[in-house]
PDB file of N, CA and C in Angstrom:
ATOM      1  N   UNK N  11     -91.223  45.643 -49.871  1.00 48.00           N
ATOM      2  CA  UNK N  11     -90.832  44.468 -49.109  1.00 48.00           C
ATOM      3  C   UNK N  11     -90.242  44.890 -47.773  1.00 48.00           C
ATOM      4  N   UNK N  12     -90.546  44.197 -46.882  1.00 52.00           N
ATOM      5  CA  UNK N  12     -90.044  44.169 -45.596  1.00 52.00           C
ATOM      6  C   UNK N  12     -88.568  43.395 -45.114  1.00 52.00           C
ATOM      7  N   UNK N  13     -87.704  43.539 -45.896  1.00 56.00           N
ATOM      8  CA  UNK N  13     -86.589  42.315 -45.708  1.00 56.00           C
ATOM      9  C   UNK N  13     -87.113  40.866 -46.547  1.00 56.00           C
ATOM     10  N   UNK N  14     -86.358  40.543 -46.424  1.00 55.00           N
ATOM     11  CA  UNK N  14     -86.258  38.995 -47.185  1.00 55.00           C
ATOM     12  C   UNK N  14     -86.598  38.115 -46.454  1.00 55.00           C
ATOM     13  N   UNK N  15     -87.616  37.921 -45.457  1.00 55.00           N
ATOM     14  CA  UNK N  15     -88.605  36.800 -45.258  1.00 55.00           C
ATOM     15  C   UNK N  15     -89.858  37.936 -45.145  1.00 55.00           C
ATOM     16  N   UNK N  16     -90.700  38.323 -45.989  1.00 58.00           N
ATOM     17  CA  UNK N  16     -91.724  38.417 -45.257  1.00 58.00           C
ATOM     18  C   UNK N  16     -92.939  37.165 -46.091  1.00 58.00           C
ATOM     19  N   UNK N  17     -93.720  38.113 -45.972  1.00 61.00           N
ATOM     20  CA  UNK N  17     -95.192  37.081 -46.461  1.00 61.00           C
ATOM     21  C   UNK N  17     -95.304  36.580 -48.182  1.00 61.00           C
ATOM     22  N   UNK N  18     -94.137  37.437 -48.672  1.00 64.00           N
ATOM     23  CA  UNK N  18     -94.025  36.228 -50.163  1.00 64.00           C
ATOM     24  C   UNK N  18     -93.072  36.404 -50.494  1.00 64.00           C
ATOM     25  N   UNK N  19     -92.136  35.051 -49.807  1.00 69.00           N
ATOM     26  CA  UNK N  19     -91.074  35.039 -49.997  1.00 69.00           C
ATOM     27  C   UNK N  19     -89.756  34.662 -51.837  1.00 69.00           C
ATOM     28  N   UNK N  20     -89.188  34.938 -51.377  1.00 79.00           N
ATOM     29  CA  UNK N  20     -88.815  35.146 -53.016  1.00 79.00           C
ATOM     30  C   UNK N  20     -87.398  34.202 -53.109  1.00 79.00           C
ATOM     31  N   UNK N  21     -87.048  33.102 -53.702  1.00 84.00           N
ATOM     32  CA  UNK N  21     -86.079  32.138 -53.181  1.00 84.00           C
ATOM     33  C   UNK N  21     -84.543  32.956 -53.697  1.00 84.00           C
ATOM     34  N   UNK N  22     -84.897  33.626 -54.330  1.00 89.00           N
ATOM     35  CA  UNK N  22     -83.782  34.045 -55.054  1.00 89.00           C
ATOM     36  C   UNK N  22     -82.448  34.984 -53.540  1.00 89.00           C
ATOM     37  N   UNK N  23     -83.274  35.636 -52.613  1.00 88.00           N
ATOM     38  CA  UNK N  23     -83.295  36.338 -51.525  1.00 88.00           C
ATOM     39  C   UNK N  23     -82.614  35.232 -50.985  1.00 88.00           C
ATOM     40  N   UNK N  24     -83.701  34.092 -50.314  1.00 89.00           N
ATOM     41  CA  UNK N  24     -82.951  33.006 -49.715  1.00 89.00           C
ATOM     42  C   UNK N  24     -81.564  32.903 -50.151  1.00 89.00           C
ATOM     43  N   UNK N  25     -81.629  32.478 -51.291  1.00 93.00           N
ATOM     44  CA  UNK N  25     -80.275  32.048 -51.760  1.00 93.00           C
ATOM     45  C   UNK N  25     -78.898  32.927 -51.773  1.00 93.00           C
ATOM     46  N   UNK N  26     -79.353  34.274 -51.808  1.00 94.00           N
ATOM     47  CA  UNK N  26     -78.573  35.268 -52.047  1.00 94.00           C
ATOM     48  C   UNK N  26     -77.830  35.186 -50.142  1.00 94.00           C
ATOM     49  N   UNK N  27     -78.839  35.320 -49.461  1.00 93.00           N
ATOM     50  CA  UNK N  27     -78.599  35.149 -47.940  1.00 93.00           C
ATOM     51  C   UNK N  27     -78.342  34.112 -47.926  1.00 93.00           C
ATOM     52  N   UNK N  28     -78.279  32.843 -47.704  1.00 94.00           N
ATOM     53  CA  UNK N  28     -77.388  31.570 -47.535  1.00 94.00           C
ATOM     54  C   UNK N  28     -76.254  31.471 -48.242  1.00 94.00           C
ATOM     55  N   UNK N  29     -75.755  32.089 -49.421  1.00 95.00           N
ATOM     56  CA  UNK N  29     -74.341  32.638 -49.880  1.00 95.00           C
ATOM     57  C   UNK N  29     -73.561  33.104 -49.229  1.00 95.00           C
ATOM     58  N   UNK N  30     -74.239  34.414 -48.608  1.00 95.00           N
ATOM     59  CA  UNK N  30     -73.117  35.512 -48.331  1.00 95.00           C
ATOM     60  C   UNK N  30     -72.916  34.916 -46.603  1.00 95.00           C
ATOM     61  N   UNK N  31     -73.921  34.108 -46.035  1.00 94.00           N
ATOM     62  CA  UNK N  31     -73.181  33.454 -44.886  1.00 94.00           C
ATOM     63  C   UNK N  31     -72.158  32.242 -45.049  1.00 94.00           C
ATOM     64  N   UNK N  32     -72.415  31.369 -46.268  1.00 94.00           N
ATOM     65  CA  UNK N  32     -71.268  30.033 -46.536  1.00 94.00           C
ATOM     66  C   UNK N  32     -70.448  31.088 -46.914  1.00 94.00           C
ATOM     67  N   UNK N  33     -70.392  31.817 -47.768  1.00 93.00           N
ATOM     68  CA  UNK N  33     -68.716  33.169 -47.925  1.00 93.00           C
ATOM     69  C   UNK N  33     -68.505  33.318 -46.448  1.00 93.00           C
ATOM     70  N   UNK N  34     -68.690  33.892 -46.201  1.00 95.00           N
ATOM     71  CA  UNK N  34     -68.385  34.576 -45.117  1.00 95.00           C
ATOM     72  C   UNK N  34     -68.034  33.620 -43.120  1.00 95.00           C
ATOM     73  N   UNK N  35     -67.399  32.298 -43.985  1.00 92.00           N
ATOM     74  CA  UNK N  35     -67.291  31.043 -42.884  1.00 92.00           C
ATOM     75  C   UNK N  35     -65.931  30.564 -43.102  1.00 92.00           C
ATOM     76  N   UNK N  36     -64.948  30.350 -42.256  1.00 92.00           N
ATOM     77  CA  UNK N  36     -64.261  29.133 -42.721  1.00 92.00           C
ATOM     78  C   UNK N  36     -64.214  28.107 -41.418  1.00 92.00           C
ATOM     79  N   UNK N  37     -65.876  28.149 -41.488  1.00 94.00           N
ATOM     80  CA  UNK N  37     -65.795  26.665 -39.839  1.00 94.00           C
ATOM     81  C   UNK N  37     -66.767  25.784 -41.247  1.00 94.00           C
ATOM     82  N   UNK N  38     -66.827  24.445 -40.606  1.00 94.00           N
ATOM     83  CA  UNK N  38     -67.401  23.205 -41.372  1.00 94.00           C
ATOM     84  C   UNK N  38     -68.985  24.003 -41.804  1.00 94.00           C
ATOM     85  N   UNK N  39     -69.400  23.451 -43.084  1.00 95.00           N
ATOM     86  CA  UNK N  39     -70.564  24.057 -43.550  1.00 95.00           C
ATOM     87  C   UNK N  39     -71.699  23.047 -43.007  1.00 95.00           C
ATOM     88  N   UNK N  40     -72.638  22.813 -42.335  1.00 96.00           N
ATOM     89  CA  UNK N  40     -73.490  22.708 -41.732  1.00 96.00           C
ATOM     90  C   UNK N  40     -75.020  23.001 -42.290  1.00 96.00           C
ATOM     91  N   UNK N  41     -75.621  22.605 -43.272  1.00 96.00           N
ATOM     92  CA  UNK N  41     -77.119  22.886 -44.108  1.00 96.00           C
ATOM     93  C   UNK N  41     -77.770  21.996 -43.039  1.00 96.00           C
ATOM     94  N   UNK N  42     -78.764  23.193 -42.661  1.00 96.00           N
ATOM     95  CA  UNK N  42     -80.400  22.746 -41.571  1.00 96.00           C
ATOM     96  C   UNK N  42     -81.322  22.946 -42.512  1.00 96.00           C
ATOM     97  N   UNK N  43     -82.361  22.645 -43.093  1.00 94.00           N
ATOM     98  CA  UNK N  43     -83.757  23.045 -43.759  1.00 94.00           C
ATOM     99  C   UNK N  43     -85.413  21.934 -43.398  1.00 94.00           C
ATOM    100  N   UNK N  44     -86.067  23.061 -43.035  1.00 93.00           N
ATOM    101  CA  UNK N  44     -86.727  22.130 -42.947  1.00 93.00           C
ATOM    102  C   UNK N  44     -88.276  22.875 -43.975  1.00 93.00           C
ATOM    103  N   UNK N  45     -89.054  22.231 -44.858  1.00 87.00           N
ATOM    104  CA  UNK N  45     -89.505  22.635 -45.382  1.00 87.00           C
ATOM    105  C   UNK N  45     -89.651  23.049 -47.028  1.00 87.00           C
ATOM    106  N   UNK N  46     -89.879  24.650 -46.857  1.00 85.00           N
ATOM    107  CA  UNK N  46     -89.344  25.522 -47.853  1.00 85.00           C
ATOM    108  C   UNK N  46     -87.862  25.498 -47.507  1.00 85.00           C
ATOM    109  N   UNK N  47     -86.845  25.747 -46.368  1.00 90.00           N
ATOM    110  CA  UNK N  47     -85.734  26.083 -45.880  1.00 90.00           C
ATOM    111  C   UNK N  47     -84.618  25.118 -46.571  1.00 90.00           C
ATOM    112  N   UNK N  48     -85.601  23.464 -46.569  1.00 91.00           N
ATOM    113  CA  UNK N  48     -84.820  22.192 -47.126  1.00 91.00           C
ATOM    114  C   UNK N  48     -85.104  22.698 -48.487  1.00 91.00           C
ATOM    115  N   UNK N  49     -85.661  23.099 -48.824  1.00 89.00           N
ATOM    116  CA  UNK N  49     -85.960  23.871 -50.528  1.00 89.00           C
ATOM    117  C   UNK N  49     -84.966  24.395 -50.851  1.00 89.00           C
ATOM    118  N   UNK N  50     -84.808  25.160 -50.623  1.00 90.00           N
ATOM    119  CA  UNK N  50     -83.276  26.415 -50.571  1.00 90.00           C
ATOM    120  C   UNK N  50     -82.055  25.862 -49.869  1.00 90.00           C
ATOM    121  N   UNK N  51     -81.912  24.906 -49.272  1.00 93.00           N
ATOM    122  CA  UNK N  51     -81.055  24.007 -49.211  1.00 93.00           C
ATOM    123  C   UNK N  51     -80.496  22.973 -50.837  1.00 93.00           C
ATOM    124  N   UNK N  52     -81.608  22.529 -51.109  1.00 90.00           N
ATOM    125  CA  UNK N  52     -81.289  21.480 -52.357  1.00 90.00           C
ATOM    126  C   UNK N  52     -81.304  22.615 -53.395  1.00 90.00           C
ATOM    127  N   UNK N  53     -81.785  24.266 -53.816  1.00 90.00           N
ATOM    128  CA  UNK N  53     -81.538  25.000 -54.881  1.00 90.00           C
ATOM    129  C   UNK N  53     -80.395  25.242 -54.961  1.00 90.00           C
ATOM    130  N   UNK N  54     -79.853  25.539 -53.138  1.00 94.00           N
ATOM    131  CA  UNK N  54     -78.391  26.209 -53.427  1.00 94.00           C
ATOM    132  C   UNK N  54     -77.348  25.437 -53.826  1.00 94.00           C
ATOM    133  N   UNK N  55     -77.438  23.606 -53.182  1.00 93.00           N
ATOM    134  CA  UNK N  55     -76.319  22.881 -53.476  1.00 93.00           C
ATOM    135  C   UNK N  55     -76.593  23.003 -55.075  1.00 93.00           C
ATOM    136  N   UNK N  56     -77.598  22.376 -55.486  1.00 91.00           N
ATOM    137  CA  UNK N  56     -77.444  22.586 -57.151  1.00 91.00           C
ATOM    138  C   UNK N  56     -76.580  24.101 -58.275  1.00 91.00           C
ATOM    139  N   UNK N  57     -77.338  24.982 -57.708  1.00 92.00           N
ATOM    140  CA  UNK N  57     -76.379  26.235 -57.859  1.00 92.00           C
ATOM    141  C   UNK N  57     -74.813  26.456 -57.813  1.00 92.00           C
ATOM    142  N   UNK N  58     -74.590  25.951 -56.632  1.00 91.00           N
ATOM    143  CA  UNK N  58     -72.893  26.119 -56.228  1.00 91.00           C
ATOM    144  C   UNK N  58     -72.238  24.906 -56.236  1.00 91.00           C
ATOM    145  N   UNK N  59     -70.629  25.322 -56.566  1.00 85.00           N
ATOM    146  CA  UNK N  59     -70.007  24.083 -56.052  1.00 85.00           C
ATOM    147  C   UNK N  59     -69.254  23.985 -54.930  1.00 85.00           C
ATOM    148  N   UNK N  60     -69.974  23.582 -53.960  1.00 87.00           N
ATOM    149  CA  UNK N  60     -69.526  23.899 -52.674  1.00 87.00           C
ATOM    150  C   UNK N  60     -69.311  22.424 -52.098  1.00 87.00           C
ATOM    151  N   UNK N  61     -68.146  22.415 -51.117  1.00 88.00           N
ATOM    152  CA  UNK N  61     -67.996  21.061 -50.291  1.00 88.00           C
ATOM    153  C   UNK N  61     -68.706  21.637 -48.781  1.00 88.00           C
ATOM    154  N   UNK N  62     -69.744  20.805 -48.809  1.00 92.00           N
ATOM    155  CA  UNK N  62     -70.927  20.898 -47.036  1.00 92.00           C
ATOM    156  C   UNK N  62     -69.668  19.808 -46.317  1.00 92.00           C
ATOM    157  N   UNK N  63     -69.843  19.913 -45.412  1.00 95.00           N
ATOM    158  CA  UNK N  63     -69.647  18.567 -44.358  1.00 95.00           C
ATOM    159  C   UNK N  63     -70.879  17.848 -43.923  1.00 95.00           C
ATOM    160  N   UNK N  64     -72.202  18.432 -43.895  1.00 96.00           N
ATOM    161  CA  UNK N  64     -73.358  17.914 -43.545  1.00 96.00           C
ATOM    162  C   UNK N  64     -74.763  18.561 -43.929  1.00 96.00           C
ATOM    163  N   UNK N  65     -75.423  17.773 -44.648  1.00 95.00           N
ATOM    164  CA  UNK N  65     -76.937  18.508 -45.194  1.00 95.00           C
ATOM    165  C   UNK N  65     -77.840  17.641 -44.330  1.00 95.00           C
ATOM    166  N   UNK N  66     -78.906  18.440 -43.400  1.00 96.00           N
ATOM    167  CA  UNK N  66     -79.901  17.487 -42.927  1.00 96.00           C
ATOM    168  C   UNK N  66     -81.421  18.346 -43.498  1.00 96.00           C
ATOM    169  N   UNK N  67     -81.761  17.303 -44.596  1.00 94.00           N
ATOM    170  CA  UNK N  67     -83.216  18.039 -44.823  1.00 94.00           C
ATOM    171  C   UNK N  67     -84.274  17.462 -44.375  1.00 94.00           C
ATOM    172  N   UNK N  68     -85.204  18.025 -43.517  1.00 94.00           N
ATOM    173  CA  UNK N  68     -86.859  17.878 -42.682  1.00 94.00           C
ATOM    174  C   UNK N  68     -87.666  18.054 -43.554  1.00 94.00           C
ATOM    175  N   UNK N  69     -88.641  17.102 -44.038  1.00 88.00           N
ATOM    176  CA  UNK N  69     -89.832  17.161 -44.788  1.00 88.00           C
ATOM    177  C   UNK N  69     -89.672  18.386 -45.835  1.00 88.00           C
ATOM    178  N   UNK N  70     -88.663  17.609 -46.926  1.00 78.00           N
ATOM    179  CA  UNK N  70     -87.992  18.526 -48.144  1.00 78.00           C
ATOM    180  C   UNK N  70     -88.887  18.426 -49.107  1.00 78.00           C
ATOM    181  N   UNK N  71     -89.587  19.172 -49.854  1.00 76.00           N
ATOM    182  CA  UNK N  71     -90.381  19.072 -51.305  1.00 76.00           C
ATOM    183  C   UNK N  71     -89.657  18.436 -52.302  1.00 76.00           C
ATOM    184  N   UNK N  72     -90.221  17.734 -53.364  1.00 70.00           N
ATOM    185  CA  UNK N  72     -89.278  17.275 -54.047  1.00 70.00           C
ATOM    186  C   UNK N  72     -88.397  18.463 -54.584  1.00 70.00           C
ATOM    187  N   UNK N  73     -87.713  18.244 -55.582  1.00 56.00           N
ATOM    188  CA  UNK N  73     -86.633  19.261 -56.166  1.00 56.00           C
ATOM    189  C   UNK N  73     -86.116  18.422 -57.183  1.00 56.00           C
ATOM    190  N   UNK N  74     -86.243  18.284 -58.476  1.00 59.00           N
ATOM    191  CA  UNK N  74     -85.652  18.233 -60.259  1.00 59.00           C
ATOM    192  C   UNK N  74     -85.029  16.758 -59.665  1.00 59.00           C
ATOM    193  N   UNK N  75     -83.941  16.619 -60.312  1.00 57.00           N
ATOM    194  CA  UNK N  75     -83.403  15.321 -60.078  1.00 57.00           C
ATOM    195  C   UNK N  75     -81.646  15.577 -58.919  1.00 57.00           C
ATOM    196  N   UNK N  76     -81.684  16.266 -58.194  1.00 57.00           N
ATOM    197  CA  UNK N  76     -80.917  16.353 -57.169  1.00 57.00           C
ATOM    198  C   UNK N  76     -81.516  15.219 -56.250  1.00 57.00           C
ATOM    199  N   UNK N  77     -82.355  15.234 -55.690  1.00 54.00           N
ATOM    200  CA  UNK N  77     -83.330  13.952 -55.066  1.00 54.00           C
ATOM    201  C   UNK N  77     -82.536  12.720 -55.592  1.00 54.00           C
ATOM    202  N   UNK N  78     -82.518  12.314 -56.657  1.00 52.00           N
ATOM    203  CA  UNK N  78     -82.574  11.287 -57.532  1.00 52.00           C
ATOM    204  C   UNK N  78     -80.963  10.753 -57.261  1.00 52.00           C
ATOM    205  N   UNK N  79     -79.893  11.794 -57.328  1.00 54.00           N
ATOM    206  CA  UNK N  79     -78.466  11.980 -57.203  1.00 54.00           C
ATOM    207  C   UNK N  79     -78.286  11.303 -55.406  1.00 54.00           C
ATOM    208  N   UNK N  80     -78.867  12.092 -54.829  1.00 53.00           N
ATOM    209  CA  UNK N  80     -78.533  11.598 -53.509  1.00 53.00           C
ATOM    210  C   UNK N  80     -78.766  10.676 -52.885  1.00 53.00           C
ATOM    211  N   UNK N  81     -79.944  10.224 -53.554  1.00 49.00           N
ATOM    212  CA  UNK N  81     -80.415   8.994 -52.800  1.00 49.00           C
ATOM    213  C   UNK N  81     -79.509   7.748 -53.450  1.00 49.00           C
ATOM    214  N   UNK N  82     -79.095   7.548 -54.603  1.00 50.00           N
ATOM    215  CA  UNK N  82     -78.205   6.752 -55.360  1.00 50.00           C
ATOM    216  C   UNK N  82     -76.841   6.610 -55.240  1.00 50.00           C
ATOM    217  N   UNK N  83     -76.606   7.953 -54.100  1.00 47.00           N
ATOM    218  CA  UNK N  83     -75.188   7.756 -53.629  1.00 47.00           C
ATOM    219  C   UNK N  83     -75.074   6.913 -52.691  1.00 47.00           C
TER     220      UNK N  83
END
């Protein structure tokens, strides 16, 4: 592998890298995704219990019933 984006990407990587940057913050948490990116956006909130100040997801794939949670809030 070439680093953690190359040509088959592996979400687990993503996630591991979008961790160690929300650790490593104490300014407002801020989630951009657009895509796969909004993918690994909705894996990680499910994963962690983290307080965001703001999630904006761009043409997000579905994802289990997190979808289902947010839109009902």
């Amino acid at each position: 592998e070439s680093g953690i984006f190359n040509l088959f990407p592996k979400a687990e990587n993503w996630l591991n890298k979008l961790d160690s940057i929300v650790n490593d913050t104490d300014k407002p948490i801020i989630l951009v995704g657009y895509s796969l990116g909004a993918r690994t956006v909705l894996m990680y909130l499910e994963k962690k219990d983290i307080k965001v100040d703001t999630v904006i997801l761009i043409a997000a794939p579905p994802n289990s019933t997190l979808i289902g949670k947010v839109a009902r809030q």
